Each structure stands twice: as C-alpha cells, then as structure tokens.
Amino acid sequence: MMNKIENKQSVNGILLLNKPQGLSSNAVLQQVKRLFQAKKAGHTGSLDPLATGMLPICFGEATKFCQYLLNADKCYEASGLLGIKTNTADACGEITQEISNFTVTDAQLLTVLEQFKGKIQQVPSMFSALKHNGTPLYKYAREGVDVARAAREIIIHQLDLTGFNNKEFDIKVSCSKGTYIRNLIEDIGDRLGLERM
C-alpha cells in the first residue's frame, strides 16, 4: 500500500489514473486527494462505477485545465448483451425485460450501428449524475421517482463492431462529451426491434 505524502506543500499537476471497477469517479478522486493531501483537485468527467479506464485528475493550478478536458471527445470500449433490459441500462440494475427467442445477425447489427453515427439525440439515464433542481437524477431514481429528461444532442464520431457472438457484442466508440455508453447500447437493442418482441 502506498504511504501518504507528508509534505503539506500545494500539489499541482495532472494524474492519469486507471480507475478500477466498482468505485465511482468521485470516490477515487477523494481517495487520491487524501493520499496527496491536496487542497484542490477535480476529475475531468465521470466514469460509471462498473467502468474501468483512464480518469485524469487535476491538482491545484492544473484544475484550470479541467474544463478543456471535460469538453474533449472521449473513446470507449464496451460490451453489450442483447435481449436483457435493466432499469439502469447496465449489469447492476434490476431486469425489466428479458427476451430469449430471437436471432440477430452481424449484418443486422452492423446496419443498426451505422444509424448511430454522427449527430444523434440521446435521453440520459435516470441513473446518472445529471442534476434536476440541484439533486442528482440517480437519487430520484433510487426513490422510484421518474423525472422527465429532454434528449440531448451528442456526436458519435466512430462506432465499430469489434466482436459479436450470438447475443453478446463489443464496440469501440469515439464520441462527444455527455455520451452515455450504456444508453447507447440500450438504444442499439431497441433499434434492432428487441423491445417489441
């Protein structure tokens, strides 16, 4: 285990941290902030607790650059499972719909993926950190309250199918800020017509 830095001097710079699975971006930020005893620190965009990957953390004077990183395009690799829908659009949620008797070909999937490239509209998940009246949406969701959410424009620069096996598929996505990958995967399943089966 790493020892705490005892130096009380201000910490300035950017740490590229590989966020582990199971922790929120904010929980990781607070741990790193305590470890470095930093007075000022911020991350440059949230990753879901299930997600792993690069989470830039800015300290001190470097927090002035956070906004530039927040607004930058992002790249993700993700896996989806067709035929199961959850209330959170990920593996942590309660199953709300399950379909077992269907067939999707790779040609059908590729055709649908093409429809999601470019500027598209996406409705954010209730299980997100977006705020409504100052309260994160996920807090409303946990209380069973559904808040109306307007669709937001996002840009999918690249959407490649990197793996497909029966009902499971892997994608690589390059996108604008504010894109929810779990919602993208859910929308792909809906576009394939699985929600109507």
PDB file of C-alpha atoms in Angstrom:
ATOM      1  CA  MET A   1       0.000   0.000   0.000  1.00  0.00           C
ATOM      2  CA  MET A   2       1.201   3.478  -0.805  1.00  0.00           C
ATOM      3  CA  ASN A   3       2.249   5.733   2.048  1.00  0.00           C
ATOM      4  CA  LYS A   4       0.771   9.194   2.386  1.00  0.00           C
ATOM      5  CA  ILE A   5       2.879  12.124   1.292  1.00  0.00           C
ATOM      6  CA  GLU A   6       3.671  14.089   4.435  1.00  0.00           C
ATOM      7  CA  ASN A   7       4.670  17.273   2.604  1.00  0.00           C
ATOM      8  CA  LYS A   8       1.975  19.918   3.117  1.00  0.00           C
ATOM      9  CA  GLN A   9       3.037  21.920   0.049  1.00  0.00           C
ATOM     10  CA  SER A  10       0.478  22.569  -2.637  1.00  0.00           C
ATOM     11  CA  VAL A  11       0.175  19.830  -5.241  1.00  0.00           C
ATOM     12  CA  ASN A  12      -0.073  20.913  -8.892  1.00  0.00           C
ATOM     13  CA  GLY A  13      -0.348  18.720 -11.970  1.00  0.00           C
ATOM     14  CA  ILE A  14      -2.415  16.095 -13.753  1.00  0.00           C
ATOM     15  CA  LEU A  15      -2.514  12.445 -12.679  1.00  0.00           C
ATOM     16  CA  LEU A  16      -3.679   9.894 -15.256  1.00  0.00           C
ATOM     17  CA  LEU A  17      -5.349   7.266 -13.093  1.00  0.00           C
ATOM     18  CA  ASN A  18      -6.630   3.895 -14.308  1.00  0.00           C
ATOM     19  CA  LYS A  19      -9.953   3.791 -12.430  1.00  0.00           C
ATOM     20  CA  PRO A  20     -10.747   0.342 -11.032  1.00  0.00           C
ATOM     21  CA  GLN A  21     -14.135  -1.310 -11.390  1.00  0.00           C
ATOM     22  CA  GLY A  22     -16.597  -0.877  -8.545  1.00  0.00           C
ATOM     23  CA  LEU A  23     -15.696   2.662  -7.470  1.00  0.00           C
ATOM     24  CA  SER A  24     -17.321   5.907  -8.508  1.00  0.00           C
ATOM     25  CA  SER A  25     -15.153   8.593 -10.058  1.00  0.00           C
ATOM     26  CA  ASN A  26     -15.803  10.811  -7.043  1.00  0.00           C
ATOM     27  CA  ALA A  27     -14.778   8.079  -4.570  1.00  0.00           C
ATOM     28  CA  VAL A  28     -11.499   7.652  -6.469  1.00  0.00           C
ATOM     29  CA  LEU A  29     -10.972  11.420  -6.517  1.00  0.00           C
ATOM     30  CA  GLN A  30     -11.450  11.686  -2.744  1.00  0.00           C
ATOM     31  CA  GLN A  31      -9.008   8.820  -2.075  1.00  0.00           C
ATOM     32  CA  VAL A  32      -6.337  10.360  -4.308  1.00  0.00           C
ATOM     33  CA  LYS A  33      -6.928  13.805  -2.821  1.00  0.00           C
ATOM     34  CA  ARG A  34      -6.367  12.401   0.687  1.00  0.00           C
ATOM     35  CA  LEU A  35      -3.323  10.420  -0.425  1.00  0.00           C
ATOM     36  CA  PHE A  36      -1.623  13.516  -1.834  1.00  0.00           C
ATOM     37  CA  GLN A  37      -3.106  15.797   0.847  1.00  0.00           C
ATOM     38  CA  ALA A  38      -4.126  18.113  -1.955  1.00  0.00           C
ATOM     39  CA  LYS A  39      -6.157  21.192  -1.146  1.00  0.00           C
ATOM     40  CA  LYS A  40      -7.702  21.399  -4.599  1.00  0.00           C
ATOM     41  CA  ALA A  41      -8.436  18.552  -7.009  1.00  0.00           C
ATOM     42  CA  GLY A  42     -11.008  17.600  -9.609  1.00  0.00           C
ATOM     43  CA  HIS A  43     -11.649  14.908 -12.195  1.00  0.00           C
ATOM     44  CA  THR A  44     -12.449  15.576 -15.815  1.00  0.00           C
ATOM     45  CA  GLY A  45     -15.663  13.606 -16.288  1.00  0.00           C
ATOM     46  CA  SER A  46     -17.377  10.715 -14.561  1.00  0.00           C
ATOM     47  CA  LEU A  47     -16.976   7.059 -15.399  1.00  0.00           C
ATOM     48  CA  ASP A  48     -19.694   4.678 -14.214  1.00  0.00           C
ATOM     49  CA  PRO A  49     -18.713   2.534 -11.204  1.00  0.00           C
ATOM     50  CA  LEU A  50     -18.709  -0.556 -13.482  1.00  0.00           C
ATOM     51  CA  ALA A  51     -16.344   1.135 -15.940  1.00  0.00           C
ATOM     52  CA  THR A  52     -12.571   0.924 -15.835  1.00  0.00           C
ATOM     53  CA  GLY A  53     -10.249   3.265 -17.642  1.00  0.00           C
ATOM     54  CA  MET A  54      -8.316   6.481 -17.743  1.00  0.00           C
ATOM     55  CA  LEU A  55      -9.562   9.157 -15.341  1.00  0.00           C
ATOM     56  CA  PRO A  56      -7.456  12.346 -15.486  1.00  0.00           C
ATOM     57  CA  ILE A  57      -7.291  14.053 -12.082  1.00  0.00           C
ATOM     58  CA  CYS A  58      -6.157  17.676 -11.920  1.00  0.00           C
ATOM     59  CA  PHE A  59      -4.493  19.155  -8.829  1.00  0.00           C
ATOM     60  CA  GLY A  60      -4.017  22.774  -7.780  1.00  0.00           C
ATOM     61  CA  GLU A  61      -3.205  25.098 -10.676  1.00  0.00           C
ATOM     62  CA  ALA A  62      -3.912  22.302 -13.162  1.00  0.00           C
ATOM     63  CA  THR A  63      -7.624  22.427 -12.240  1.00  0.00           C
ATOM     64  CA  LYS A  64      -7.778  25.437 -14.574  1.00  0.00           C
ATOM     65  CA  PHE A  65      -7.418  22.930 -17.428  1.00  0.00           C
ATOM     66  CA  CYS A  66     -10.253  20.665 -16.231  1.00  0.00           C
ATOM     67  CA  GLN A  67     -12.823  22.394 -18.428  1.00  0.00           C
ATOM     68  CA  TYR A  68     -10.792  21.710 -21.573  1.00  0.00           C
ATOM     69  CA  LEU A  69     -10.571  18.016 -20.735  1.00  0.00           C
ATOM     70  CA  LEU A  70     -14.262  17.884 -19.767  1.00  0.00           C
ATOM     71  CA  ASN A  71     -15.224  19.244 -23.185  1.00  0.00           C
ATOM     72  CA  ALA A  72     -12.894  16.924 -25.108  1.00  0.00           C
ATOM     73  CA  ASP A  73     -14.081  13.932 -27.124  1.00  0.00           C
ATOM     74  CA  LYS A  74     -13.894  10.539 -25.413  1.00  0.00           C
ATOM     75  CA  CYS A  75     -13.104   6.965 -26.517  1.00  0.00           C
ATOM     76  CA  TYR A  76     -14.661   3.854 -25.013  1.00  0.00           C
ATOM     77  CA  GLU A  77     -14.658   0.106 -25.487  1.00  0.00           C
ATOM     78  CA  ALA A  78     -17.821  -1.572 -24.254  1.00  0.00           C
ATOM     79  CA  SER A  79     -19.733  -4.848 -24.305  1.00  0.00           C
ATOM     80  CA  GLY A  80     -23.460  -5.287 -24.720  1.00  0.00           C
ATOM     81  CA  LEU A  81     -25.860  -8.169 -24.151  1.00  0.00           C
ATOM     82  CA  LEU A  82     -28.923  -8.258 -26.376  1.00  0.00           C
ATOM     83  CA  GLY A  83     -32.273  -9.444 -25.053  1.00  0.00           C
ATOM     84  CA  ILE A  84     -31.998  -8.126 -21.495  1.00  0.00           C
ATOM     85  CA  LYS A  85     -33.008  -4.651 -20.359  1.00  0.00           C
ATOM     86  CA  THR A  86     -32.438  -3.267 -16.858  1.00  0.00           C
ATOM     87  CA  ASN A  87     -33.651  -0.131 -15.102  1.00  0.00           C
ATOM     88  CA  THR A  88     -30.069   1.210 -15.039  1.00  0.00           C
ATOM     89  CA  ALA A  89     -29.118   0.079 -18.583  1.00  0.00           C
ATOM     90  CA  ASP A  90     -26.178  -1.857 -17.139  1.00  0.00           C
ATOM     91  CA  ALA A  91     -25.442  -5.145 -15.365  1.00  0.00           C
ATOM     92  CA  CYS A  92     -26.106  -3.657 -11.898  1.00  0.00           C
ATOM     93  CA  GLY A  93     -29.778  -2.891 -12.424  1.00  0.00           C
ATOM     94  CA  GLU A  94     -32.968  -4.857 -11.963  1.00  0.00           C
ATOM     95  CA  ILE A  95     -34.094  -6.750 -15.061  1.00  0.00           C
ATOM     96  CA  THR A  96     -37.176  -5.063 -16.520  1.00  0.00           C
ATOM     97  CA  GLN A  97     -37.413  -7.031 -19.775  1.00  0.00           C
ATOM     98  CA  GLU A  98     -35.967 -10.329 -20.956  1.00  0.00           C
ATOM     99  CA  ILE A  99     -36.286 -11.873 -24.404  1.00  0.00           C
ATOM    100  CA  SER A 100     -34.741 -15.241 -25.197  1.00  0.00           C
ATOM    101  CA  ASN A 101     -36.223 -16.334 -28.519  1.00  0.00           C
ATOM    102  CA  PHE A 102     -34.678 -14.027 -31.122  1.00  0.00           C
ATOM    103  CA  THR A 103     -31.920 -14.006 -33.697  1.00  0.00           C
ATOM    104  CA  VAL A 104     -29.729 -11.087 -34.728  1.00  0.00           C
ATOM    105  CA  THR A 105     -27.144 -11.406 -37.474  1.00  0.00           C
ATOM    106  CA  ASP A 106     -23.920  -9.471 -37.610  1.00  0.00           C
ATOM    107  CA  ALA A 107     -25.215  -7.803 -40.807  1.00  0.00           C
ATOM    108  CA  GLN A 108     -28.311  -6.562 -38.954  1.00  0.00           C
ATOM    109  CA  LEU A 109     -26.186  -5.281 -36.085  1.00  0.00           C
ATOM    110  CA  LEU A 110     -23.766  -3.502 -38.441  1.00  0.00           C
ATOM    111  CA  THR A 111     -26.698  -1.843 -40.238  1.00  0.00           C
ATOM    112  CA  VAL A 112     -28.073  -0.533 -36.950  1.00  0.00           C
ATOM    113  CA  LEU A 113     -24.669   0.692 -35.756  1.00  0.00           C
ATOM    114  CA  GLU A 114     -24.399   2.815 -38.916  1.00  0.00           C
ATOM    115  CA  GLN A 115     -27.629   4.581 -37.893  1.00  0.00           C
ATOM    116  CA  PHE A 116     -25.994   5.836 -34.691  1.00  0.00           C
ATOM    117  CA  LYS A 117     -23.022   7.550 -36.329  1.00  0.00           C
ATOM    118  CA  GLY A 118     -22.915  11.339 -36.492  1.00  0.00           C
ATOM    119  CA  LYS A 119     -25.189  13.715 -34.588  1.00  0.00           C
ATOM    120  CA  ILE A 120     -27.896  11.876 -32.679  1.00  0.00           C
ATOM    121  CA  GLN A 121     -30.307  12.585 -29.834  1.00  0.00           C
ATOM    122  CA  GLN A 122     -29.873  10.693 -26.566  1.00  0.00           C
ATOM    123  CA  VAL A 123     -32.083  10.741 -23.472  1.00  0.00           C
ATOM    124  CA  PRO A 124     -29.860  10.495 -20.366  1.00  0.00           C
ATOM    125  CA  SER A 125     -30.485   7.702 -17.889  1.00  0.00           C
ATOM    126  CA  MET A 126     -32.285   8.332 -14.614  1.00  0.00           C
ATOM    127  CA  PHE A 127     -29.278   6.607 -13.074  1.00  0.00           C
ATOM    128  CA  SER A 128     -26.869   9.432 -13.867  1.00  0.00           C
ATOM    129  CA  ALA A 129     -25.164  12.294 -12.047  1.00  0.00           C
ATOM    130  CA  LEU A 130     -27.064  14.902 -14.082  1.00  0.00           C
ATOM    131  CA  LYS A 131     -28.944  17.219 -11.756  1.00  0.00           C
ATOM    132  CA  HIS A 132     -32.590  18.217 -11.560  1.00  0.00           C
ATOM    133  CA  ASN A 133     -33.317  21.080  -9.146  1.00  0.00           C
ATOM    134  CA  GLY A 134     -29.829  20.607  -7.679  1.00  0.00           C
ATOM    135  CA  THR A 135     -30.267  16.884  -6.963  1.00  0.00           C
ATOM    136  CA  PRO A 136     -28.568  14.121  -8.989  1.00  0.00           C
ATOM    137  CA  LEU A 137     -31.041  12.100 -11.053  1.00  0.00           C
ATOM    138  CA  TYR A 138     -29.856   8.808  -9.537  1.00  0.00           C
ATOM    139  CA  LYS A 139     -31.189   9.936  -6.135  1.00  0.00           C
ATOM    140  CA  TYR A 140     -34.665  10.404  -7.611  1.00  0.00           C
ATOM    141  CA  ALA A 141     -34.354   7.038  -9.370  1.00  0.00           C
ATOM    142  CA  ARG A 142     -33.484   5.252  -6.129  1.00  0.00           C
ATOM    143  CA  GLU A 143     -36.687   6.658  -4.605  1.00  0.00           C
ATOM    144  CA  GLY A 144     -38.730   5.445  -7.580  1.00  0.00           C
ATOM    145  CA  VAL A 145     -39.315   8.962  -8.943  1.00  0.00           C
ATOM    146  CA  ASP A 146     -39.080   9.375 -12.719  1.00  0.00           C
ATOM    147  CA  VAL A 147     -38.051  12.863 -13.849  1.00  0.00           C
ATOM    148  CA  ALA A 148     -38.781  13.998 -17.404  1.00  0.00           C
ATOM    149  CA  ARG A 149     -35.484  14.327 -19.282  1.00  0.00           C
ATOM    150  CA  ALA A 150     -35.026  16.075 -22.582  1.00  0.00           C
ATOM    151  CA  ALA A 151     -32.984  14.390 -25.288  1.00  0.00           C
ATOM    152  CA  ARG A 152     -29.546  15.927 -25.788  1.00  0.00           C
ATOM    153  CA  GLU A 153     -27.509  16.124 -28.954  1.00  0.00           C
ATOM    154  CA  ILE A 154     -24.347  14.040 -28.921  1.00  0.00           C
ATOM    155  CA  ILE A 155     -21.927  13.148 -31.681  1.00  0.00           C
ATOM    156  CA  ILE A 156     -20.741   9.622 -32.394  1.00  0.00           C
ATOM    157  CA  HIS A 157     -17.564  10.069 -34.433  1.00  0.00           C
ATOM    158  CA  GLN A 158     -16.723   6.367 -34.662  1.00  0.00           C
ATOM    159  CA  LEU A 159     -18.719   3.248 -33.802  1.00  0.00           C
ATOM    160  CA  ASP A 160     -17.031  -0.026 -34.696  1.00  0.00           C
ATOM    161  CA  LEU A 161     -18.188  -3.572 -34.028  1.00  0.00           C
ATOM    162  CA  THR A 162     -15.139  -5.347 -32.601  1.00  0.00           C
ATOM    163  CA  GLY A 163     -16.789  -8.606 -31.566  1.00  0.00           C
ATOM    164  CA  PHE A 164     -20.102 -10.456 -31.951  1.00  0.00           C
ATOM    165  CA  ASN A 165     -21.145 -13.841 -30.602  1.00  0.00           C
ATOM    166  CA  ASN A 166     -24.836 -14.721 -30.661  1.00  0.00           C
ATOM    167  CA  LYS A 167     -26.297 -12.148 -28.207  1.00  0.00           C
ATOM    168  CA  GLU A 168     -23.107 -10.508 -26.961  1.00  0.00           C
ATOM    169  CA  PHE A 169     -21.286  -7.790 -28.863  1.00  0.00           C
ATOM    170  CA  ASP A 170     -18.312  -5.493 -28.361  1.00  0.00           C
ATOM    171  CA  ILE A 171     -17.986  -1.961 -29.696  1.00  0.00           C
ATOM    172  CA  LYS A 172     -15.388   0.768 -29.844  1.00  0.00           C
ATOM    173  CA  VAL A 173     -16.819   4.285 -29.636  1.00  0.00           C
ATOM    174  CA  SER A 174     -15.349   7.739 -30.186  1.00  0.00           C
ATOM    175  CA  CYS A 175     -17.861  10.363 -29.099  1.00  0.00           C
ATOM    176  CA  SER A 176     -18.554  13.835 -27.781  1.00  0.00           C
ATOM    177  CA  LYS A 177     -18.775  14.642 -24.086  1.00  0.00           C
ATOM    178  CA  GLY A 178     -22.007  13.727 -22.347  1.00  0.00           C
ATOM    179  CA  THR A 179     -22.473  10.436 -24.186  1.00  0.00           C
ATOM    180  CA  TYR A 180     -23.823   7.601 -22.051  1.00  0.00           C
ATOM    181  CA  ILE A 181     -22.461   4.368 -23.487  1.00  0.00           C
ATOM    182  CA  ARG A 182     -24.879   2.144 -21.553  1.00  0.00           C
ATOM    183  CA  ASN A 183     -27.770   4.124 -23.026  1.00  0.00           C
ATOM    184  CA  LEU A 184     -26.227   3.843 -26.483  1.00  0.00           C
ATOM    185  CA  ILE A 185     -26.135   0.050 -26.116  1.00  0.00           C
ATOM    186  CA  GLU A 186     -29.745   0.025 -24.906  1.00  0.00           C
ATOM    187  CA  ASP A 187     -30.776   2.199 -27.858  1.00  0.00           C
ATOM    188  CA  ILE A 188     -28.994  -0.182 -30.242  1.00  0.00           C
ATOM    189  CA  GLY A 189     -31.053  -3.073 -28.830  1.00  0.00           C
ATOM    190  CA  ASP A 190     -34.250  -1.036 -29.180  1.00  0.00           C
ATOM    191  CA  ARG A 191     -33.390  -0.115 -32.775  1.00  0.00           C
ATOM    192  CA  LEU A 192     -32.934  -3.812 -33.547  1.00  0.00           C
ATOM    193  CA  GLY A 193     -36.575  -4.187 -32.515  1.00  0.00           C
ATOM    194  CA  LEU A 194     -35.942  -6.253 -29.402  1.00  0.00           C
ATOM    195  CA  GLU A 195     -38.178  -4.059 -27.222  1.00  0.00           C
ATOM    196  CA  ARG A 196     -41.134  -5.014 -29.443  1.00  0.00           C
ATOM    197  CA  MET A 197     -40.660  -8.788 -29.221  1.00  0.00           C
TER     198      MET A 197
END
